[in-house]
Amino acid sequence: MDFPVPQKAIVASDVALPVARVLVDAPGTQWNPFYEYEVPEKLAATAHIGCRVRVPFGAGRAEGFVVGRSDRADQGRQLRPLEAVISPVPVLTEPVLRVCERLARRQACPLIDVLRLAIPARHAGAEREVTELAPPVFGASLLGTAGVWEQYDGGAQALADLRAGVPVRAGYTIAPAHSESDVLAPAIQAVLSAHSSVLIIVPTPHVAEELARDLRTVLVGEPLGVLTAEAPHAQRYQTFMSVVLGRTRVVIGTRSAAYAPLPHLGLVVIVDPGHSAHREKRSPYVDSWQVLRERADIEQCSFLELARSASLRMAQLEHTQWARSRIVVGSAWRRPLMPQIVFAQDAAFDGAPWARLPDSVFSTIRTALTVGNVLIVVPRTGYIPRVACARCGELARCPECAGALEITQPNAPAQCARCGWRAEHFHCEVCGFRKLRPVQIGSTRTALEIGKAFPGVSIVMAREAHEHHELPKKPAIVVATPGQIPHFSAPYAAAVVLDAGAMVRTAALNTPLQFFRLTMAVAARIAPRTSGGTLLIVGAVPEELAIPVREGRWRAWERTEYREREELALPPTAAWISLEGPWEAVREFLAAARGISLRESQAAVEDHSAVEHPMEEETPLDALLTGGVHQLLAHAAVLGPTRRPDGTTLTYVRCSEHNRSWCTRIIRLTRSEIALAGKRARQVRVVVDPQL
């Protein structure tokens, strides 16, 4: 049955707009957080929209945010008064609230879960210090030159649009010879000249500090705010309050800063969007890229994705015509701005074809050492981080805890990486063989091998990317893993990426994108080809992945990959939702979702809405036990389940991007009803856009 919608009635009061709509953050309000309260006369002047308040809730108290004021309330309901205004500063702005509401719907989660990411906890002392400061005086917004933008196709026009305040939505593919600050400085100057603000999101705090340091040398007199979750609470809240009060027009931060409520937002930028740090590790699993995309849509500002290689998400935005341009280096500038990229597999004869270190590695290092430092990149740290049976190739695992076995130093027995069990007498559980062979070679073993081949040359083992390394006066060899490449003032003369074949032979869907990202990140640390810079990639890399890396052309690969994923209904052309938990809980969840889907689908039919994929009503839920794909929900397919060793199951719900909002709405309604009913299906872990 349909319940009647409460009628609104005017509230008689001496206070103008006496009814406050409050978003309450309290247990039990996850799925229905909005409540109405009366504004007492003593709080009428400070209960601004967006400010923090304390309200009576149930038998106790709770905090929340005022999201609206009016003169009407639900008829027949006695309103309780606001207890206190915690802070009159409006920290929750209307655009940020709209972004959070959109993300909550997209991620099928409670609004309050997203809001906790957007608004940091209050620090009264930091707030008081910032509000007592004198009004800011910004430096003159001088228009800089186009700089490196002139070397990119479409760059000059995009910069002109930024100066004119025309929204630019584009993917910017940075050439290896250019840094992020080279690209961002002209863009920031253009946006500031249009009296707007800039928000830049980077993957790590170290990158944020480095970028801020580089930009301060160009944007003299412009205060830059650095906003990271890793900063001390007081410092972080000071920066946040500076943003709220308009004291900072340029903010650089990590994913927690993606919601920073900058006034007059003119440009949002995401740097290195493929980095895993851009995605929340816990519910609601929001990605910074999606936050900025929603902000650009709601606040009608420019959106730039700064990457060094292919981007399927930008290809999708172009496909849907949300983004209309791609800024890439001009053909005349491609060779001068890139190192020479060579694949060892292209050599007609390069020593033993199965050798991990073919002849080209030693010749490349030998030549480059006459000019400068050489970088060697390997996938893993350690000595031999993975071993297998020498006969059958079965990965060696610990009999106690099933952890992977590794060898930590020369002449040491294999031991478990998880519990430390030492395999003094290895015995393969599959074939009974007693010898091991290496599957992966770590950075420590690589450094020893290279050191033997180049006696007298200093070998530097990189531990952290931001760690300070004192290089010898003579050229040295630096051995590092992809996330630990040290950055020196002078570029490397050459670099060697080892075991590239192993990097592209994983089952992860985005393995090619991560391979592109790695190789281009290494290429950015090498001198350009005109200065003799060389990047050698060693390993069996498929030709379809080698071609775009050699030429620095990504569009053809993106189009091909996008079409293939579209045929297979894979992200980003389709929406996937994972359901993980005990099978009985997942089954209960799907049963509830099926009922809600049938109810909503029937309502859509009665409302004359089109149903693209009707639900197969006669297919039982237990059909999932056989695995495969079943049309159990309207507009969506259910895949699975996959049984896990720990007794849990993994099931996917898949739908087209066109039906994403429908599908996430069904999942969100299911989660809400299950939570209110207290069913065991609450154990199900729901992840929208999981890593496949």
mmCIF file of C-alpha atoms in Angstrom, residues 44-306:
data_model
loop_
_atom_site.group_PDB
_atom_site.id
_atom_site.type_symbol
_atom_site.label_atom_id
_atom_site.label_comp_id
_atom_site.label_asym_id
_atom_site.label_seq_id
_atom_site.Cartn_x
_atom_site.Cartn_y
_atom_site.Cartn_z
ATOM 1 C CA ALA A 44 18.294 32.167 15.058
ATOM 2 C CA ALA A 45 21.246 34.361 14.052
ATOM 3 C CA THR A 46 23.893 31.620 14.187
ATOM 4 C CA ALA A 47 22.108 28.506 12.880
ATOM 5 C CA HIS A 48 23.289 29.084 9.336
ATOM 6 C CA ILE A 49 22.801 26.540 6.590
ATOM 7 C CA GLY A 50 25.881 24.302 6.599
ATOM 8 C CA CYS A 51 26.899 24.885 10.226
ATOM 9 C CA ARG A 52 27.375 22.228 12.915
ATOM 10 C CA VAL A 53 24.650 21.878 15.543
ATOM 11 C CA ARG A 54 23.804 19.704 18.522
ATOM 12 C CA VAL A 55 20.290 18.286 18.631
ATOM 13 C CA PRO A 56 18.218 16.045 20.921
ATOM 14 C CA PHE A 57 17.912 12.604 19.404
ATOM 15 C CA GLY A 58 16.040 9.776 21.037
ATOM 16 C CA ALA A 59 16.952 9.743 24.705
ATOM 17 C CA GLY A 60 20.301 11.429 24.113
ATOM 18 C CA ARG A 61 22.045 13.986 21.933
ATOM 19 C CA ALA A 62 23.649 13.942 18.503
ATOM 20 C CA GLU A 63 25.541 16.243 16.196
ATOM 21 C CA GLY A 64 24.594 17.195 12.680
ATOM 22 C CA PHE A 65 24.556 19.863 9.997
ATOM 23 C CA VAL A 66 21.808 22.323 9.133
ATOM 24 C CA VAL A 67 20.969 21.716 5.475
ATOM 25 C CA GLY A 68 17.926 23.970 5.175
ATOM 26 C CA ARG A 69 15.718 26.573 6.886
ATOM 27 C CA SER A 70 12.022 27.113 6.186
ATOM 28 C CA ASP A 71 8.767 28.227 7.783
ATOM 29 C CA ARG A 72 6.979 24.897 7.282
ATOM 30 C CA ALA A 73 7.092 21.502 9.005
ATOM 31 C CA ASP A 74 5.265 18.186 8.732
ATOM 32 C CA GLN A 75 1.678 18.671 9.842
ATOM 33 C CA GLY A 76 0.786 17.260 13.240
ATOM 34 C CA ARG A 77 4.365 16.820 14.409
ATOM 35 C CA GLN A 78 5.749 18.513 17.515
ATOM 36 C CA LEU A 79 9.243 19.841 16.783
ATOM 37 C CA ARG A 80 12.026 19.622 19.334
ATOM 38 C CA PRO A 81 14.345 22.648 19.503
ATOM 39 C CA LEU A 82 17.983 22.798 18.511
ATOM 40 C CA GLU A 83 20.170 22.525 21.606
ATOM 41 C CA ALA A 84 23.251 24.429 20.437
ATOM 42 C CA VAL A 85 25.184 25.736 17.479
ATOM 43 C CA ILE A 86 28.599 24.106 17.786
ATOM 44 C CA SER A 87 30.114 26.425 15.201
ATOM 45 C CA PRO A 88 28.418 29.106 13.076
ATOM 46 C CA VAL A 89 30.877 28.526 10.203
ATOM 47 C CA PRO A 90 29.064 26.851 7.263
ATOM 48 C CA VAL A 91 31.459 23.934 6.646
ATOM 49 C CA LEU A 92 28.953 21.914 4.583
ATOM 50 C CA THR A 93 28.213 23.798 1.380
ATOM 51 C CA GLU A 94 25.293 23.065 -0.912
ATOM 52 C CA PRO A 95 27.483 21.849 -3.849
ATOM 53 C CA VAL A 96 29.440 19.459 -1.594
ATOM 54 C CA LEU A 97 26.189 18.073 -0.137
ATOM 55 C CA ARG A 98 24.888 17.448 -3.666
ATOM 56 C CA VAL A 99 28.132 15.687 -4.576
ATOM 57 C CA CYS A 100 27.851 13.482 -1.477
ATOM 58 C CA GLU A 101 24.241 12.625 -2.297
ATOM 59 C CA ARG A 102 25.198 11.611 -5.835
ATOM 60 C CA LEU A 103 28.088 9.483 -4.609
ATOM 61 C CA ALA A 104 25.905 7.799 -1.986
ATOM 62 C CA ARG A 105 23.458 6.811 -4.707
ATOM 63 C CA ARG A 106 26.240 5.655 -7.012
ATOM 64 C CA GLN A 107 28.000 3.609 -4.309
ATOM 65 C CA ALA A 108 24.707 2.259 -2.898
ATOM 66 C CA CYS A 109 25.680 3.409 0.594
ATOM 67 C CA PRO A 110 24.346 5.717 3.336
ATOM 68 C CA LEU A 111 24.843 9.432 2.742
ATOM 69 C CA ILE A 112 26.517 9.837 6.124
ATOM 70 C CA ASP A 113 29.309 7.431 5.080
ATOM 71 C CA VAL A 114 30.326 9.787 2.265
ATOM 72 C CA LEU A 115 29.818 12.888 4.387
ATOM 73 C CA ARG A 116 32.335 11.627 6.950
ATOM 74 C CA LEU A 117 34.935 11.595 4.174
ATOM 75 C CA ALA A 118 34.023 15.113 3.079
ATOM 76 C CA ILE A 119 33.985 17.017 6.395
ATOM 77 C CA PRO A 120 36.903 16.538 8.826
ATOM 78 C CA ALA A 121 36.301 16.423 12.561
ATOM 79 C CA ARG A 122 36.258 19.879 14.127
ATOM 80 C CA HIS A 123 39.293 21.309 15.912
ATOM 81 C CA ALA A 124 38.081 24.308 17.928
ATOM 82 C CA GLY A 125 41.528 25.835 18.477
ATOM 83 C CA ALA A 126 42.457 25.674 14.809
ATOM 84 C CA GLU A 127 39.086 27.146 13.827
ATOM 85 C CA ARG A 128 39.505 30.039 16.241
ATOM 86 C CA GLU A 129 43.012 30.824 14.989
ATOM 87 C CA VAL A 130 41.889 31.030 11.364
ATOM 88 C CA THR A 131 38.702 33.048 11.987
ATOM 89 C CA GLU A 132 40.677 35.637 13.987
ATOM 90 C CA LEU A 133 43.122 36.312 11.147
ATOM 91 C CA ALA A 134 42.895 39.469 9.064
ATOM 92 C CA PRO A 135 41.252 39.199 5.621
ATOM 93 C CA PRO A 136 43.633 37.698 3.033
ATOM 94 C CA VAL A 137 45.471 39.775 0.461
ATOM 95 C CA PHE A 138 46.205 37.778 -2.652
ATOM 96 C CA GLY A 139 49.011 38.492 -5.051
ATOM 97 C CA ALA A 140 48.229 39.954 -8.437
ATOM 98 C CA SER A 141 46.923 37.255 -10.785
ATOM 99 C CA LEU A 142 49.404 37.830 -13.566
ATOM 100 C CA LEU A 143 48.828 35.958 -16.796
ATOM 101 C CA GLY A 144 51.798 33.733 -17.499
ATOM 102 C CA THR A 145 52.897 32.413 -20.844
ATOM 103 C CA ALA A 146 51.402 29.316 -22.417
ATOM 104 C CA GLY A 147 54.604 27.477 -21.539
ATOM 105 C CA VAL A 148 54.545 23.812 -22.489
ATOM 106 C CA TRP A 149 50.868 23.981 -23.494
ATOM 107 C CA GLU A 150 51.904 25.268 -26.919
ATOM 108 C CA GLN A 151 53.645 21.946 -27.594
ATOM 109 C CA TYR A 152 50.375 20.002 -27.250
ATOM 110 C CA ASP A 153 47.592 19.620 -29.777
ATOM 111 C CA GLY A 154 44.644 21.575 -28.441
ATOM 112 C CA GLY A 155 46.708 23.006 -25.584
ATOM 113 C CA ALA A 156 46.664 26.681 -26.612
ATOM 114 C CA GLN A 157 42.881 26.676 -27.172
ATOM 115 C CA ALA A 158 42.225 24.908 -23.863
ATOM 116 C CA LEU A 159 44.345 27.449 -22.000
ATOM 117 C CA ALA A 160 42.492 30.302 -23.686
ATOM 118 C CA ASP A 161 39.182 28.760 -22.584
ATOM 119 C CA LEU A 162 40.429 28.524 -18.987
ATOM 120 C CA ARG A 163 41.297 32.233 -19.057
ATOM 121 C CA ALA A 164 37.847 33.060 -20.425
ATOM 122 C CA GLY A 165 36.095 30.949 -17.796
ATOM 123 C CA VAL A 166 34.804 28.445 -20.356
ATOM 124 C CA PRO A 167 34.672 24.901 -18.849
ATOM 125 C CA VAL A 168 37.353 22.593 -20.255
ATOM 126 C CA ARG A 169 36.893 18.861 -19.743
ATOM 127 C CA ALA A 170 39.827 16.951 -21.105
ATOM 128 C CA GLY A 171 42.425 14.297 -20.543
ATOM 129 C CA TYR A 172 45.946 15.724 -20.614
ATOM 130 C CA THR A 173 48.624 13.183 -21.560
ATOM 131 C CA ILE A 174 51.915 14.563 -20.213
ATOM 132 C CA ALA A 175 55.078 13.969 -22.221
ATOM 133 C CA PRO A 176 57.921 12.258 -20.303
ATOM 134 C CA ALA A 177 60.164 15.345 -20.451
ATOM 135 C CA HIS A 178 57.562 17.538 -18.727
ATOM 136 C CA SER A 179 56.626 17.566 -15.055
ATOM 137 C CA GLU A 180 53.183 18.043 -13.568
ATOM 138 C CA SER A 181 54.150 21.537 -12.395
ATOM 139 C CA ASP A 182 55.127 22.480 -15.965
ATOM 140 C CA VAL A 183 51.560 21.737 -17.034
ATOM 141 C CA LEU A 184 49.718 23.022 -13.973
ATOM 142 C CA ALA A 185 51.405 26.418 -13.515
ATOM 143 C CA PRO A 186 49.959 28.035 -16.704
ATOM 144 C CA ALA A 187 46.548 26.452 -16.019
ATOM 145 C CA ILE A 188 46.423 27.782 -12.439
ATOM 146 C CA GLN A 189 47.452 31.269 -13.568
ATOM 147 C CA ALA A 190 44.726 31.207 -16.212
ATOM 148 C CA VAL A 191 42.027 30.161 -13.732
ATOM 149 C CA LEU A 192 43.125 32.680 -11.082
ATOM 150 C CA SER A 193 42.986 35.440 -13.692
ATOM 151 C CA ALA A 194 39.316 34.505 -14.174
ATOM 152 C CA HIS A 195 38.822 34.993 -10.379
ATOM 153 C CA SER A 196 38.191 31.316 -9.725
ATOM 154 C CA SER A 197 39.839 28.685 -7.542
ATOM 155 C CA VAL A 198 41.728 25.453 -8.280
ATOM 156 C CA LEU A 199 41.614 22.006 -6.643
ATOM 157 C CA ILE A 200 44.400 19.496 -7.430
ATOM 158 C CA ILE A 201 44.254 15.900 -6.154
ATOM 159 C CA VAL A 202 47.431 13.782 -6.131
ATOM 160 C CA PRO A 203 47.950 10.202 -4.907
ATOM 161 C CA THR A 204 50.319 10.647 -1.922
ATOM 162 C CA PRO A 205 51.302 13.322 0.635
ATOM 163 C CA HIS A 206 54.881 13.276 -0.668
ATOM 164 C CA VAL A 207 53.701 14.123 -4.186
ATOM 165 C CA ALA A 208 51.497 16.900 -2.749
ATOM 166 C CA GLU A 209 54.427 18.491 -0.910
ATOM 167 C CA GLU A 210 56.716 18.217 -3.951
ATOM 168 C CA LEU A 211 54.135 19.740 -6.284
ATOM 169 C CA ALA A 212 53.382 22.568 -3.839
ATOM 170 C CA ARG A 213 57.099 23.334 -3.548
ATOM 171 C CA ASP A 214 57.495 23.485 -7.331
ATOM 172 C CA LEU A 215 54.407 25.656 -7.836
ATOM 173 C CA ARG A 216 55.382 28.149 -5.127
ATOM 174 C CA THR A 217 58.403 29.138 -7.209
ATOM 175 C CA VAL A 218 56.026 30.135 -10.025
ATOM 176 C CA LEU A 219 52.952 31.418 -8.159
ATOM 177 C CA VAL A 220 54.791 33.972 -6.045
ATOM 178 C CA GLY A 221 52.541 35.590 -3.442
ATOM 179 C CA GLU A 222 49.724 33.055 -3.874
ATOM 180 C CA PRO A 223 49.083 31.027 -0.688
ATOM 181 C CA LEU A 224 48.844 27.329 -1.540
ATOM 182 C CA GLY A 225 46.924 25.024 0.759
ATOM 183 C CA VAL A 226 48.195 21.462 1.220
ATOM 184 C CA LEU A 227 45.411 19.245 2.556
ATOM 185 C CA THR A 228 46.202 15.615 3.407
ATOM 186 C CA ALA A 229 44.663 13.176 5.868
ATOM 187 C CA GLU A 230 48.145 12.270 7.136
ATOM 188 C CA ALA A 231 48.776 15.813 8.428
ATOM 189 C CA PRO A 232 48.256 16.580 12.150
ATOM 190 C CA HIS A 233 44.604 17.216 12.974
ATOM 191 C CA ALA A 234 45.085 20.869 13.896
ATOM 192 C CA GLN A 235 47.093 21.621 10.762
ATOM 193 C CA ARG A 236 44.602 19.846 8.532
ATOM 194 C CA TYR A 237 41.641 21.692 10.035
ATOM 195 C CA GLN A 238 43.426 25.040 9.741
ATOM 196 C CA THR A 239 43.841 24.440 6.019
ATOM 197 C CA PHE A 240 40.237 23.272 5.732
ATOM 198 C CA MET A 241 38.968 26.418 7.469
ATOM 199 C CA SER A 242 41.135 28.580 5.195
ATOM 200 C CA VAL A 243 39.372 26.948 2.265
ATOM 201 C CA VAL A 244 35.890 27.462 3.772
ATOM 202 C CA LEU A 245 36.575 31.128 4.543
ATOM 203 C CA GLY A 246 38.065 31.837 1.116
ATOM 204 C CA ARG A 247 41.584 32.465 2.386
ATOM 205 C CA THR A 248 43.047 29.899 -0.016
ATOM 206 C CA ARG A 249 42.318 29.771 -3.736
ATOM 207 C CA VAL A 250 44.623 26.880 -4.698
ATOM 208 C CA VAL A 251 44.472 23.552 -2.827
ATOM 209 C CA ILE A 252 46.711 20.538 -3.404
ATOM 210 C CA GLY A 253 45.816 17.384 -1.537
ATOM 211 C CA THR A 254 45.201 13.666 -1.428
ATOM 212 C CA ARG A 255 41.829 11.922 -1.828
ATOM 213 C CA SER A 256 40.406 13.398 1.396
ATOM 214 C CA ALA A 257 40.786 16.865 -0.142
ATOM 215 C CA ALA A 258 38.597 16.046 -3.158
ATOM 216 C CA TYR A 259 35.600 17.487 -1.259
ATOM 217 C CA ALA A 260 37.329 20.747 -0.204
ATOM 218 C CA PRO A 261 34.575 23.435 -0.432
ATOM 219 C CA LEU A 262 36.487 26.012 -2.469
ATOM 220 C CA PRO A 263 34.329 29.014 -3.388
ATOM 221 C CA HIS A 264 34.022 29.873 -7.099
ATOM 222 C CA LEU A 265 35.601 26.605 -8.147
ATOM 223 C CA GLY A 266 37.028 26.963 -11.644
ATOM 224 C CA LEU A 267 39.189 23.885 -12.170
ATOM 225 C CA VAL A 268 39.551 20.407 -10.663
ATOM 226 C CA VAL A 269 42.584 18.295 -11.554
ATOM 227 C CA ILE A 270 43.435 14.682 -10.794
ATOM 228 C CA VAL A 271 47.086 13.674 -11.164
ATOM 229 C CA ASP A 272 48.103 10.066 -11.917
ATOM 230 C CA PRO A 273 44.519 8.721 -11.830
ATOM 231 C CA GLY A 274 45.655 5.091 -12.105
ATOM 232 C CA HIS A 275 47.347 5.142 -8.678
ATOM 233 C CA SER A 276 45.628 2.847 -6.165
ATOM 234 C CA ALA A 277 45.822 5.520 -3.431
ATOM 235 C CA HIS A 278 43.040 7.500 -5.136
ATOM 236 C CA ARG A 279 40.465 4.904 -4.043
ATOM 237 C CA GLU A 280 39.127 4.545 -0.503
ATOM 238 C CA LYS A 281 40.139 1.185 0.947
ATOM 239 C CA ARG A 282 37.001 0.896 3.085
ATOM 240 C CA SER A 283 33.309 1.520 2.540
ATOM 241 C CA PRO A 284 32.078 3.451 0.595
ATOM 242 C CA TYR A 285 35.111 2.736 -1.680
ATOM 243 C CA VAL A 286 34.881 6.123 -3.424
ATOM 244 C CA ASP A 287 37.491 7.053 -6.029
ATOM 245 C CA SER A 288 38.851 10.613 -6.179
ATOM 246 C CA TRP A 289 38.403 10.600 -9.948
ATOM 247 C CA GLN A 290 34.655 10.116 -9.551
ATOM 248 C CA VAL A 291 34.414 12.782 -6.836
ATOM 249 C CA LEU A 292 36.047 15.371 -9.086
ATOM 250 C CA ARG A 293 33.972 14.324 -12.065
ATOM 251 C CA GLU A 294 30.778 14.876 -10.036
ATOM 252 C CA ARG A 295 32.057 18.226 -8.758
ATOM 253 C CA ALA A 296 32.835 19.407 -12.281
ATOM 254 C CA ASP A 297 29.306 18.423 -13.307
ATOM 255 C CA ILE A 298 27.556 20.077 -10.372
ATOM 256 C CA GLU A 299 29.699 23.211 -10.099
ATOM 257 C CA GLN A 300 30.097 23.599 -13.874
ATOM 258 C CA CYS A 301 33.857 23.954 -13.686
ATOM 259 C CA SER A 302 36.761 22.612 -15.748
ATOM 260 C CA PHE A 303 38.049 19.061 -15.319
ATOM 261 C CA LEU A 304 41.553 17.875 -16.202
ATOM 262 C CA GLU A 305 42.948 14.367 -15.884
ATOM 263 C CA LEU A 306 46.762 14.478 -15.876
#
